[in-house]
PDB file of C-alpha atoms and ligand atoms in Angstrom:
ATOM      1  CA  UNK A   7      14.138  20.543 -26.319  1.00 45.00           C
ATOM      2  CA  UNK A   8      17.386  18.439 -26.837  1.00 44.00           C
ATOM      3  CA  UNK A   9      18.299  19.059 -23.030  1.00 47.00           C
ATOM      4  CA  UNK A  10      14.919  17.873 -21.711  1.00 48.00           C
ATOM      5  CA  UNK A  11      16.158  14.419 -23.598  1.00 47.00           C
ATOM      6  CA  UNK A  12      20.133  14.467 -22.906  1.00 47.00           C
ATOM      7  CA  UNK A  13      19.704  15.672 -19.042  1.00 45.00           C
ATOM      8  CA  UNK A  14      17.759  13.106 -17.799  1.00 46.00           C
ATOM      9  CA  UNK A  15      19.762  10.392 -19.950  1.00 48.00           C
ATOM     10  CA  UNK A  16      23.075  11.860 -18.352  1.00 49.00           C
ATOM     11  CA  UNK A  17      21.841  11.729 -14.732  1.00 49.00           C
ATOM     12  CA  UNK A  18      20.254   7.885 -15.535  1.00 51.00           C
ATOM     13  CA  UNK A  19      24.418   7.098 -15.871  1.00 50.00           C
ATOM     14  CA  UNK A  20      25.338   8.403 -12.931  1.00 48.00           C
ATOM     15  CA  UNK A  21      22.789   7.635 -10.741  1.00 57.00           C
ATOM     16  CA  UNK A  22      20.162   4.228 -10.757  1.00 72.00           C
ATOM     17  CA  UNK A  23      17.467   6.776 -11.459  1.00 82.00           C
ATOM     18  CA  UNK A  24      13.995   5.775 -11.858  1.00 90.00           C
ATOM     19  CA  UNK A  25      10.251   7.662 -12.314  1.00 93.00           C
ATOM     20  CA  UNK A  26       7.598   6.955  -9.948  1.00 94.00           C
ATOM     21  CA  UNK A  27       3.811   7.346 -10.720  1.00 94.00           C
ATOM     22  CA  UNK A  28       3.318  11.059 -10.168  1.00 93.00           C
ATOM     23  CA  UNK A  29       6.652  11.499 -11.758  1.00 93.00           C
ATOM     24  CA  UNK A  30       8.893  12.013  -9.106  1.00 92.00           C
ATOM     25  CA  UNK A  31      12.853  10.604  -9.201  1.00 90.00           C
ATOM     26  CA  UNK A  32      13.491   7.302  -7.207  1.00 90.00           C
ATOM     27  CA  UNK A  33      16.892   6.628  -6.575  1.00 87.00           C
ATOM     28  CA  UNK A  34      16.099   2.708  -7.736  1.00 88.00           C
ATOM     29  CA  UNK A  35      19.208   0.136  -7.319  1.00 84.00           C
ATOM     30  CA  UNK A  36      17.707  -3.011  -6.693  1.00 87.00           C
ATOM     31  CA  UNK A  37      16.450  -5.528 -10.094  1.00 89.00           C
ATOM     32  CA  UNK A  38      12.307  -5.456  -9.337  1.00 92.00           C
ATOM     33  CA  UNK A  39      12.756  -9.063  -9.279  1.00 93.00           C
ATOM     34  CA  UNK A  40      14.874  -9.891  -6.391  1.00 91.00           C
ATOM     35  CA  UNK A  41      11.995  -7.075  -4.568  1.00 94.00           C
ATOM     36  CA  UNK A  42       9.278  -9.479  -6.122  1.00 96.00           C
ATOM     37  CA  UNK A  43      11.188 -12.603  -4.700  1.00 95.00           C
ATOM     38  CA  UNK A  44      11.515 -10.792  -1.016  1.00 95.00           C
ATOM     39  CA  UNK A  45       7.418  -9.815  -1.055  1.00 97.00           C
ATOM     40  CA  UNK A  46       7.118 -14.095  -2.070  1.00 96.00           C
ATOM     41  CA  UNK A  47       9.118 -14.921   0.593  1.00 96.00           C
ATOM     42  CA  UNK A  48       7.703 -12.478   3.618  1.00 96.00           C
ATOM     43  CA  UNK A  49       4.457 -13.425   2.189  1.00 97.00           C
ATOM     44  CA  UNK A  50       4.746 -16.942   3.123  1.00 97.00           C
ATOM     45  CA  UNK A  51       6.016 -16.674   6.105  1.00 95.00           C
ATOM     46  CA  UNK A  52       3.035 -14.401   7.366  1.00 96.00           C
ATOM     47  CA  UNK A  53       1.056 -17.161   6.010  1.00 97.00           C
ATOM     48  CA  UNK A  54       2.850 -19.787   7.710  1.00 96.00           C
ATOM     49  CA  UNK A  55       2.775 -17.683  11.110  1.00 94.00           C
ATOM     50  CA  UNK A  56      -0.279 -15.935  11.326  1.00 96.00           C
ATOM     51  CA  UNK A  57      -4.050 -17.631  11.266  1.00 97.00           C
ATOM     52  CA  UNK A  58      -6.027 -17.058   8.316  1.00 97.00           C
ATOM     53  CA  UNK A  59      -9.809 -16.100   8.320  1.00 97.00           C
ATOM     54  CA  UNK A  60     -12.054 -18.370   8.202  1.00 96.00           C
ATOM     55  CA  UNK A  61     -14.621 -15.991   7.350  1.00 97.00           C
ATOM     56  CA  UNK A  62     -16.400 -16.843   3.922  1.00 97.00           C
ATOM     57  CA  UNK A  63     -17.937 -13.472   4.489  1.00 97.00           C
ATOM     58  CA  UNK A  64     -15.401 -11.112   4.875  1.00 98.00           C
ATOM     59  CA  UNK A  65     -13.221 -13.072   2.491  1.00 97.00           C
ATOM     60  CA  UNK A  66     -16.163 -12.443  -0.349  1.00 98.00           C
ATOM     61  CA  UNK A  67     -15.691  -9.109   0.651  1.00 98.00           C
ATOM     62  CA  UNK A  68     -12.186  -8.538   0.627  1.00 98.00           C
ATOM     63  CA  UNK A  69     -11.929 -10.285  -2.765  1.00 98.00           C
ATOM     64  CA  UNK A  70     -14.761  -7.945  -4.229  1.00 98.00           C
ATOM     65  CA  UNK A  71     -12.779  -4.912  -3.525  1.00 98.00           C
ATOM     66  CA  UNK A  72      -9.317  -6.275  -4.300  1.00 98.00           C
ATOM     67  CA  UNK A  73     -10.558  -7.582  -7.687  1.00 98.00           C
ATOM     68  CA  UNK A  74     -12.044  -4.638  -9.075  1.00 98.00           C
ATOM     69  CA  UNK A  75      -8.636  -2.313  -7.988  1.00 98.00           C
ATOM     70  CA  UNK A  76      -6.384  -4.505  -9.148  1.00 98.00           C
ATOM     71  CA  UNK A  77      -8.229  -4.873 -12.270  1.00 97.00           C
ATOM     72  CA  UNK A  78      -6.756  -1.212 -12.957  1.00 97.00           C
ATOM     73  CA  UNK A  79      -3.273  -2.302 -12.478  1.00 96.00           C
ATOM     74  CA  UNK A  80      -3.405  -5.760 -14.057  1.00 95.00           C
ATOM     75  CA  UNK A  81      -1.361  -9.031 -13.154  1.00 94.00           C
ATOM     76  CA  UNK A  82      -2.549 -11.612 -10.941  1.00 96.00           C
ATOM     77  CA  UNK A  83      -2.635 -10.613  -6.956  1.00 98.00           C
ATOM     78  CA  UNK A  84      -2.746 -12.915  -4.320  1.00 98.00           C
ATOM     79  CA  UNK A  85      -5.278 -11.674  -1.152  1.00 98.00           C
ATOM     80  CA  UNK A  86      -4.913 -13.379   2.194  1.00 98.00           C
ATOM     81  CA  UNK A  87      -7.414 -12.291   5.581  1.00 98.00           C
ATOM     82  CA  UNK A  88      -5.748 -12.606   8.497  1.00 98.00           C
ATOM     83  CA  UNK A  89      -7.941 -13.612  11.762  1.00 96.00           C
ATOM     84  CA  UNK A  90      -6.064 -10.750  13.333  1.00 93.00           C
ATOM     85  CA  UNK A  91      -7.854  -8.216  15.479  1.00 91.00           C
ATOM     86  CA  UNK A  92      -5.464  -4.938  14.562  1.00 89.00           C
ATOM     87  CA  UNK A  93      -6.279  -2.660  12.333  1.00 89.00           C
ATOM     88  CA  UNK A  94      -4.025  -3.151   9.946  1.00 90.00           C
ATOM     89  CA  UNK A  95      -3.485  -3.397   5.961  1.00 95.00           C
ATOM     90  CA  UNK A  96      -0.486  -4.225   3.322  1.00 95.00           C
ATOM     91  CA  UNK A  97       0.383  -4.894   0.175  1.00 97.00           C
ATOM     92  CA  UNK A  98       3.900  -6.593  -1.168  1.00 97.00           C
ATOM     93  CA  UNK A  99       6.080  -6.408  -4.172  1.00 97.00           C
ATOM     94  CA  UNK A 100       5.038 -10.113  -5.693  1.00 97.00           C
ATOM     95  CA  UNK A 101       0.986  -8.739  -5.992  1.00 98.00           C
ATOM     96  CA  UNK A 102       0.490  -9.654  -2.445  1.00 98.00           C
ATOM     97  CA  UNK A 103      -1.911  -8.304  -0.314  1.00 98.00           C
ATOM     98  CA  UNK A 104      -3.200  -9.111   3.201  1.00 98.00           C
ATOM     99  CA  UNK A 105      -6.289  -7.454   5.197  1.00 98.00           C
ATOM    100  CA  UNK A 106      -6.818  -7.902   8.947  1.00 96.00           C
ATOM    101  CA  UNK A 107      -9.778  -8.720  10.454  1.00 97.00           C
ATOM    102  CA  UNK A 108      -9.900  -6.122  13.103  1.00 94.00           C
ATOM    103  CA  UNK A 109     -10.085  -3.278   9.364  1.00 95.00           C
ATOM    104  CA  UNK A 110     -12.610  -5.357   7.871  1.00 97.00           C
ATOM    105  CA  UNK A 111     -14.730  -4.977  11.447  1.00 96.00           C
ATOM    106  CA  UNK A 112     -13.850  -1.121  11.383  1.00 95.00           C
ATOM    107  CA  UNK A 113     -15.135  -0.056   8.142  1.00 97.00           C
ATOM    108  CA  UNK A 114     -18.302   0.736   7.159  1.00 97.00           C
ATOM    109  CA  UNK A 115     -18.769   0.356   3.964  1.00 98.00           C
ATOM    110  CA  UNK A 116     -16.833  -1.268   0.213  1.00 98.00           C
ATOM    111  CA  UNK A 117     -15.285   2.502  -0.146  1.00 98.00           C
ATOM    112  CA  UNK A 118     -13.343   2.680   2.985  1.00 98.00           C
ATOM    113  CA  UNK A 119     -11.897  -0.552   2.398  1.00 98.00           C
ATOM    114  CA  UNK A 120     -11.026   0.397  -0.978  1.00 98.00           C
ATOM    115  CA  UNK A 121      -9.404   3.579   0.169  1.00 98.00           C
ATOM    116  CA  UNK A 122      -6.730   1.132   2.419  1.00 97.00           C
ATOM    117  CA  UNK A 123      -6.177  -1.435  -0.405  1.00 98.00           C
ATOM    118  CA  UNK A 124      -5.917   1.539  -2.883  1.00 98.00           C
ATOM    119  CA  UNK A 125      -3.292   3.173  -0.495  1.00 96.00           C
ATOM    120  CA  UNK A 126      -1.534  -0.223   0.275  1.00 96.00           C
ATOM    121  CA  UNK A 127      -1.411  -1.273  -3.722  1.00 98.00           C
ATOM    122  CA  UNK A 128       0.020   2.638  -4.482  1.00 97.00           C
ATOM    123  CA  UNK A 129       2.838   1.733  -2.334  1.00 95.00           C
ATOM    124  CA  UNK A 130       3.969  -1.305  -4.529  1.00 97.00           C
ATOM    125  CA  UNK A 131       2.997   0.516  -7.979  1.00 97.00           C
ATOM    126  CA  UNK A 132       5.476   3.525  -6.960  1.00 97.00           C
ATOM    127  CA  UNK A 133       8.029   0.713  -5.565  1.00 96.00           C
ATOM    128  CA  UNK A 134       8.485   2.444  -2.200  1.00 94.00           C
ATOM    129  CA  UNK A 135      10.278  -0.930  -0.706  1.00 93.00           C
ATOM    130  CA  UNK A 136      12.861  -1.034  -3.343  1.00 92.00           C
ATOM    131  CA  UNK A 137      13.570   2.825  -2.903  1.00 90.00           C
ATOM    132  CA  UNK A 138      13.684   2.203   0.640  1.00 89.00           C
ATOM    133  CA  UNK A 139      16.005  -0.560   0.286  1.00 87.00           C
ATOM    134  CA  UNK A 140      18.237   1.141  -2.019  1.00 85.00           C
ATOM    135  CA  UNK A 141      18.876   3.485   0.547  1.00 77.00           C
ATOM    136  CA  UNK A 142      20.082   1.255   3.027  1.00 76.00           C
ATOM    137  CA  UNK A 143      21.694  -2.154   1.925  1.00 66.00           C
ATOM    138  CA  UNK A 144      23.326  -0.413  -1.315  1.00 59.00           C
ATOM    139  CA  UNK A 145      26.081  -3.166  -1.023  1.00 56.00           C
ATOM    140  CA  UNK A 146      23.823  -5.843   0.116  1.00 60.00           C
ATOM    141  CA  UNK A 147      23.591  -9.188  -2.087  1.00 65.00           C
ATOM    142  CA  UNK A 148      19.890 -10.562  -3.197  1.00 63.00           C
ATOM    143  CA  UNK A 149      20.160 -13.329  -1.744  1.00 66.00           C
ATOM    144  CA  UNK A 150      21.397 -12.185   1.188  1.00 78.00           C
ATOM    145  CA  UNK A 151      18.026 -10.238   1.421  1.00 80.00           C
ATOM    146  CA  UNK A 152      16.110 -12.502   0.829  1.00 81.00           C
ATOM    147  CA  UNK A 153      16.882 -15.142   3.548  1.00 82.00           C
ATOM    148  CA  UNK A 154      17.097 -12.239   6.114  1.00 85.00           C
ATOM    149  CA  UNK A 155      13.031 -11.840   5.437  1.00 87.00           C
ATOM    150  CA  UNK A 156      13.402 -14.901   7.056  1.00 86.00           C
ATOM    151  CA  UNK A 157      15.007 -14.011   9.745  1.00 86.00           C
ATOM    152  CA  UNK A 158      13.242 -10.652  11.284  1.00 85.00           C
ATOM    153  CA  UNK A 159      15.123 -10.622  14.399  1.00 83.00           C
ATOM    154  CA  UNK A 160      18.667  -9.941  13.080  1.00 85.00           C
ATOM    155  CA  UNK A 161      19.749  -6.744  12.159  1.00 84.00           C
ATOM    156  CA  UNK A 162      19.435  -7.114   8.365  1.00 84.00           C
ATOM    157  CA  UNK A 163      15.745  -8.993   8.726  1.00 86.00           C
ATOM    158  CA  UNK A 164      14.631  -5.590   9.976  1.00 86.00           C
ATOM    159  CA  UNK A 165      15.760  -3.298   7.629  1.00 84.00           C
ATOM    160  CA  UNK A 166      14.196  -6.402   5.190  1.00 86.00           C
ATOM    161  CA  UNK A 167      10.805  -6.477   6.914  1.00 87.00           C
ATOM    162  CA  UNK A 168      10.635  -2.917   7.519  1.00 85.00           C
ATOM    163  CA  UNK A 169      11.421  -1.861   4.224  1.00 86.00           C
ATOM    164  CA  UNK A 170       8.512  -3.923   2.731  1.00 89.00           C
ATOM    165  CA  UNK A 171       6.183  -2.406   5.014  1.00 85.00           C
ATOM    166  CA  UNK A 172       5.725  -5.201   7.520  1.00 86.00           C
ATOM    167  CA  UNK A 173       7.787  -4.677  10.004  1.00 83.00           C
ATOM    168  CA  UNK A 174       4.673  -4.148  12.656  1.00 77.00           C
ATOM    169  CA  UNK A 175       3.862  -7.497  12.615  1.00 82.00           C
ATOM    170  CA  UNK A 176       7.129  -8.299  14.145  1.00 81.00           C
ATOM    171  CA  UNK A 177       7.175  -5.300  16.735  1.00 76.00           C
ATOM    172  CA  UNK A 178       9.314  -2.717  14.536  1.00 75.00           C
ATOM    173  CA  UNK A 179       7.527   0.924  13.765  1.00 68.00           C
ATOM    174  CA  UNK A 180       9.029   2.648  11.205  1.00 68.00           C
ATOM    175  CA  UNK A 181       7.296   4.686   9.991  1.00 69.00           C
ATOM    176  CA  UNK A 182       6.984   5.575   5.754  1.00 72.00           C
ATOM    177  CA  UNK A 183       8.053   8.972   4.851  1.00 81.00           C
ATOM    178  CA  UNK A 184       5.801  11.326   4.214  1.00 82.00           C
ATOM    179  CA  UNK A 185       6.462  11.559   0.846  1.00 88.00           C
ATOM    180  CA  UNK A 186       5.798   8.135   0.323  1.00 90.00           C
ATOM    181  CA  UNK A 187       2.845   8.427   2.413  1.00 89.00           C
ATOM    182  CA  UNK A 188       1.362  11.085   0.363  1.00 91.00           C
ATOM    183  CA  UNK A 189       2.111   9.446  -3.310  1.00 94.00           C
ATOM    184  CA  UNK A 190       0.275   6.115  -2.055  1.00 94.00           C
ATOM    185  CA  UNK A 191      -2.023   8.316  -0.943  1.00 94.00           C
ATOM    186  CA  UNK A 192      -2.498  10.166  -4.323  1.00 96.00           C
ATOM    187  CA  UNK A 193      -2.297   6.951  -6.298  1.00 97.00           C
ATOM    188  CA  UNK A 194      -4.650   5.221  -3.891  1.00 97.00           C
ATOM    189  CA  UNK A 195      -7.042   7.686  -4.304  1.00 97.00           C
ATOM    190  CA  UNK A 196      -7.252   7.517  -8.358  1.00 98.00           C
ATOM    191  CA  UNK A 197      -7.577   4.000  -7.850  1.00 98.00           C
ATOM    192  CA  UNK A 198     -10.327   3.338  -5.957  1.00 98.00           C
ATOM    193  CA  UNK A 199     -12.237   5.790  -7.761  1.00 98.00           C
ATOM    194  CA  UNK A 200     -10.946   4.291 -11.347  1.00 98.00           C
ATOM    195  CA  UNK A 201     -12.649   1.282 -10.076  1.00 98.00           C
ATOM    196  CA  UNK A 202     -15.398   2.805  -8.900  1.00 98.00           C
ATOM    197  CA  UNK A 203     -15.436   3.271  -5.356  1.00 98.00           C
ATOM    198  CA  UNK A 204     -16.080   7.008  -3.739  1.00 98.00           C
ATOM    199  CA  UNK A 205     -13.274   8.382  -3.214  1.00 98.00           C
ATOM    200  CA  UNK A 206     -14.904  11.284  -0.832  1.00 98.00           C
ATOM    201  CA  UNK A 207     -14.606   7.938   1.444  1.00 98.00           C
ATOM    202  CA  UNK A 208     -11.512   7.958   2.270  1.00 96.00           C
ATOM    203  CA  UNK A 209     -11.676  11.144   4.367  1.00 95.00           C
ATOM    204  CA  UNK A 210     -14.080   9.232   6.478  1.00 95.00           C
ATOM    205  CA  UNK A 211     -11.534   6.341   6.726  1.00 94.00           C
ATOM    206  CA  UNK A 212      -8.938   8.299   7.653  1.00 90.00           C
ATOM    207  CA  UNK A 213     -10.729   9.880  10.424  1.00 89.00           C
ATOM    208  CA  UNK A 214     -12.351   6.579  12.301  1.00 90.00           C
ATOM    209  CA  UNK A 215      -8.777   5.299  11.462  1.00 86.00           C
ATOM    210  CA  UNK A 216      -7.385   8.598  13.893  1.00 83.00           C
ATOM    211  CA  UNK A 217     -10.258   8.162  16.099  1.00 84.00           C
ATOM    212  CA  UNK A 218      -9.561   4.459  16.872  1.00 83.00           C
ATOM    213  CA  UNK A 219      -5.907   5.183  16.945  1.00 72.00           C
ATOM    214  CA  UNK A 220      -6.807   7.461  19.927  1.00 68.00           C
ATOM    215  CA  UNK A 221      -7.410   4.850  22.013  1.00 65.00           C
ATOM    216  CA  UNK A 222      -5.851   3.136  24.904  1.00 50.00           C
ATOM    217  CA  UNK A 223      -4.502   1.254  22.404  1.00 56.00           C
ATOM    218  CA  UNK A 224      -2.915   2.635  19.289  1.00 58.00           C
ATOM    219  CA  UNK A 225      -3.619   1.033  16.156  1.00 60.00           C
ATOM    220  CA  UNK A 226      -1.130  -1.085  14.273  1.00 60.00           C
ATOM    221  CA  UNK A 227      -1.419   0.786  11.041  1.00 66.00           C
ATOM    222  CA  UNK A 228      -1.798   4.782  12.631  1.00 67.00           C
ATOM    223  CA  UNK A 229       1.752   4.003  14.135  1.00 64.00           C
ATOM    224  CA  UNK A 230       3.601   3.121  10.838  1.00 65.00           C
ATOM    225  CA  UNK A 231       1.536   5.892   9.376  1.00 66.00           C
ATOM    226  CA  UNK A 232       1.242   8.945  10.650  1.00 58.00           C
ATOM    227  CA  UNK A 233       0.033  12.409  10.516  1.00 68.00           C
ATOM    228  CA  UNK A 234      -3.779  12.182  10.028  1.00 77.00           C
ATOM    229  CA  UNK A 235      -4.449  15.710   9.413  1.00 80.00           C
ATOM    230  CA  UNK A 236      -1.965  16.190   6.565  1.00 81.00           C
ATOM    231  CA  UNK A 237      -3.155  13.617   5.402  1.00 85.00           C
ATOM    232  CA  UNK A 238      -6.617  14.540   5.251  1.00 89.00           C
ATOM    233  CA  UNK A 239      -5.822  17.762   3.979  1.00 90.00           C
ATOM    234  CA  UNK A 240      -4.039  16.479   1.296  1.00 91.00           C
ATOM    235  CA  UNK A 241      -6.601  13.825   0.206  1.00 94.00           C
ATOM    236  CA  UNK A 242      -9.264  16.828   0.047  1.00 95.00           C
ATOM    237  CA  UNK A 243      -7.233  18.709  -2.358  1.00 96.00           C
ATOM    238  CA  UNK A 244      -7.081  15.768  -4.406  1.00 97.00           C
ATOM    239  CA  UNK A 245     -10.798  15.042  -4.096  1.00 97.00           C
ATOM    240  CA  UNK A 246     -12.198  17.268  -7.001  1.00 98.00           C
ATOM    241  CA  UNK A 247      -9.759  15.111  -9.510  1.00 97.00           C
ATOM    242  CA  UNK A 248     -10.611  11.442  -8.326  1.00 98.00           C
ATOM    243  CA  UNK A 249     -14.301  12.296  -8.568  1.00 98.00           C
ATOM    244  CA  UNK A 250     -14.107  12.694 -12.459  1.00 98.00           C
ATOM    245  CA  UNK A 251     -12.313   9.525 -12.396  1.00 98.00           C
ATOM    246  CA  UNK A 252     -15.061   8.295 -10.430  1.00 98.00           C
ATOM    247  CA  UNK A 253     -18.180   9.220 -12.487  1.00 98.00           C
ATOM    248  CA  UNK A 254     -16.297   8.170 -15.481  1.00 98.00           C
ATOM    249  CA  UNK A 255     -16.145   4.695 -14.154  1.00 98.00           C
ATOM    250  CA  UNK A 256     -19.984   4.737 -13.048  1.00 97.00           C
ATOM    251  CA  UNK A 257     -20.838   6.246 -16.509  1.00 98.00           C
ATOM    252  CA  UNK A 258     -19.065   2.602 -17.880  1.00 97.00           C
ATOM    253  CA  UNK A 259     -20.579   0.838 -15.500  1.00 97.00           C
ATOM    254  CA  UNK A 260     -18.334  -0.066 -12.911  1.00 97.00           C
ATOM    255  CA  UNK A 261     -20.328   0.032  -9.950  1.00 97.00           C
ATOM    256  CA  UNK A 262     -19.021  -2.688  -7.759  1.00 98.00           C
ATOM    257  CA  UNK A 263     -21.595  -3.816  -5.144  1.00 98.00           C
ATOM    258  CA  UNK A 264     -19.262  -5.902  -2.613  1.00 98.00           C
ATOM    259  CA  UNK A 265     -20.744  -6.308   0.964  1.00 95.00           C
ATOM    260  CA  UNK A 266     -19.591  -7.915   4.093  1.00 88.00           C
TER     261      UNK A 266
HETATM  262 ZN1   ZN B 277       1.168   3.850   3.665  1.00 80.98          ZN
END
């Protein structure tokens, strides 16, 4: 009993270790603020550089969904549509989250939606970009960082933008790890049906998502994404679990009704 205390205490000394969501160890280095300030800053600039949506419609929409799964995490995001025809989703440490218009177009329905915001949100709850930064810039100051954002064409801008998950927008595909593809997956998946969306969904997603993606042209998000039948399999095992979450949240009423 006292090892299951002292062991992880020990290896917290030696190491900047951290817990994600589904309880695996992060190797964490970076303060959660300076991450937060980074998401502000790339944030802005996609706003600054990209065209928003006009779209009353699909920004109704967008909002609907967002609220009601970020009402399980709490805090305040920020939700931007992009008049952008890729398919293509992400969310940034900071609560930021932007939604393409070319995803909105795709999906058919509130669930599938949900199932990418879901996914996009897990990867900020489990703080994939800071893990990902850790890795890299160890020796790297904040505010060194956070100018480079700035800056996506030098070397340190992309290990910046790609690290928060961006770096398509500026031509870079890297791709998340699987592992991290699977735990935003996983909490993604709880999410969505916490608020009350299907989560059987998301299998459908993920499919017209593959489909489209085997187009002449591939889409945006498939390519920093990958492996759509692990994926799937994954998600199915998971299925039975999210569903109780689901009917628990329709037995309390939460049976959002957003439409584009
Ligand atoms: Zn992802």
């Amino acid at each position: 009993m006292l090892n299951k205390i002292i062991l992880p205490l020990f290896c917290c000394l030696l190491t900047a270790c951290a817990t994600s969501p589904t309880g695996r160890s992060q190797f964490i280095s970076m303060p959660d603020s300076q991450l937060n300030q980074m998401g502000l800053q790339a944030f802005d600039n996609l706003k600054k550089e990209k065209t928003q949506s006009t779209s009353t419609q699909y920004t109704r929409f967008v909002n609907c969904i967002a609220e009601a799964i970020t009402y399980e995490t709490g805090g305040n995001w920020e939700v931007v549509v992009f008049s952008d025809d890729s398919l293509n989703a992400f969310a940034l440490p900071g609560n930021k989250i932007g939604v393409h218009a070319g995803l909105i177009k795709l999906v058919e329905n509130q669930h599938q939606l949900a199932a990418v915001i879901g996914h996009e949100v897990g990867h900020v709850l489990a703080r994939h970009s800071n893990e990902r930064l850790s890795q890299k810039t160890a020796l790297k100051t904040g505010v060194t960082l956070i100018t480079a954002v700035s800056s996506p064409t030098s070397t340190l801008g992309q290990v910046a933008v790609s690290s928060l998950g961006i770096g398509a927008q500026y031509g870079i595909i890297l791709p998340f790890s699987r592992i991290h593809e699977s735990e935003a997956d996983i909490i993604g998946l709880d999410l969505m049906a916490k608020a009350g969306f299907d989560p059987r969904q998301s299998i459908n997603l993920w499919q017209k998502m593959a489909q489209a993606g085997n187009k002449q042209q591939p889409a945006e998000f498939m390519s920093t994404h990958p492996s759509h039948d692990t994926r799937i399999k994954e998600l199915s095992e998971h299925i039975p679990k999210a569903m109780k979450y689901y009917q628990q949240a329709q037995s309390i009423g939460k049976i959002p009704n957003c439409t584009k």
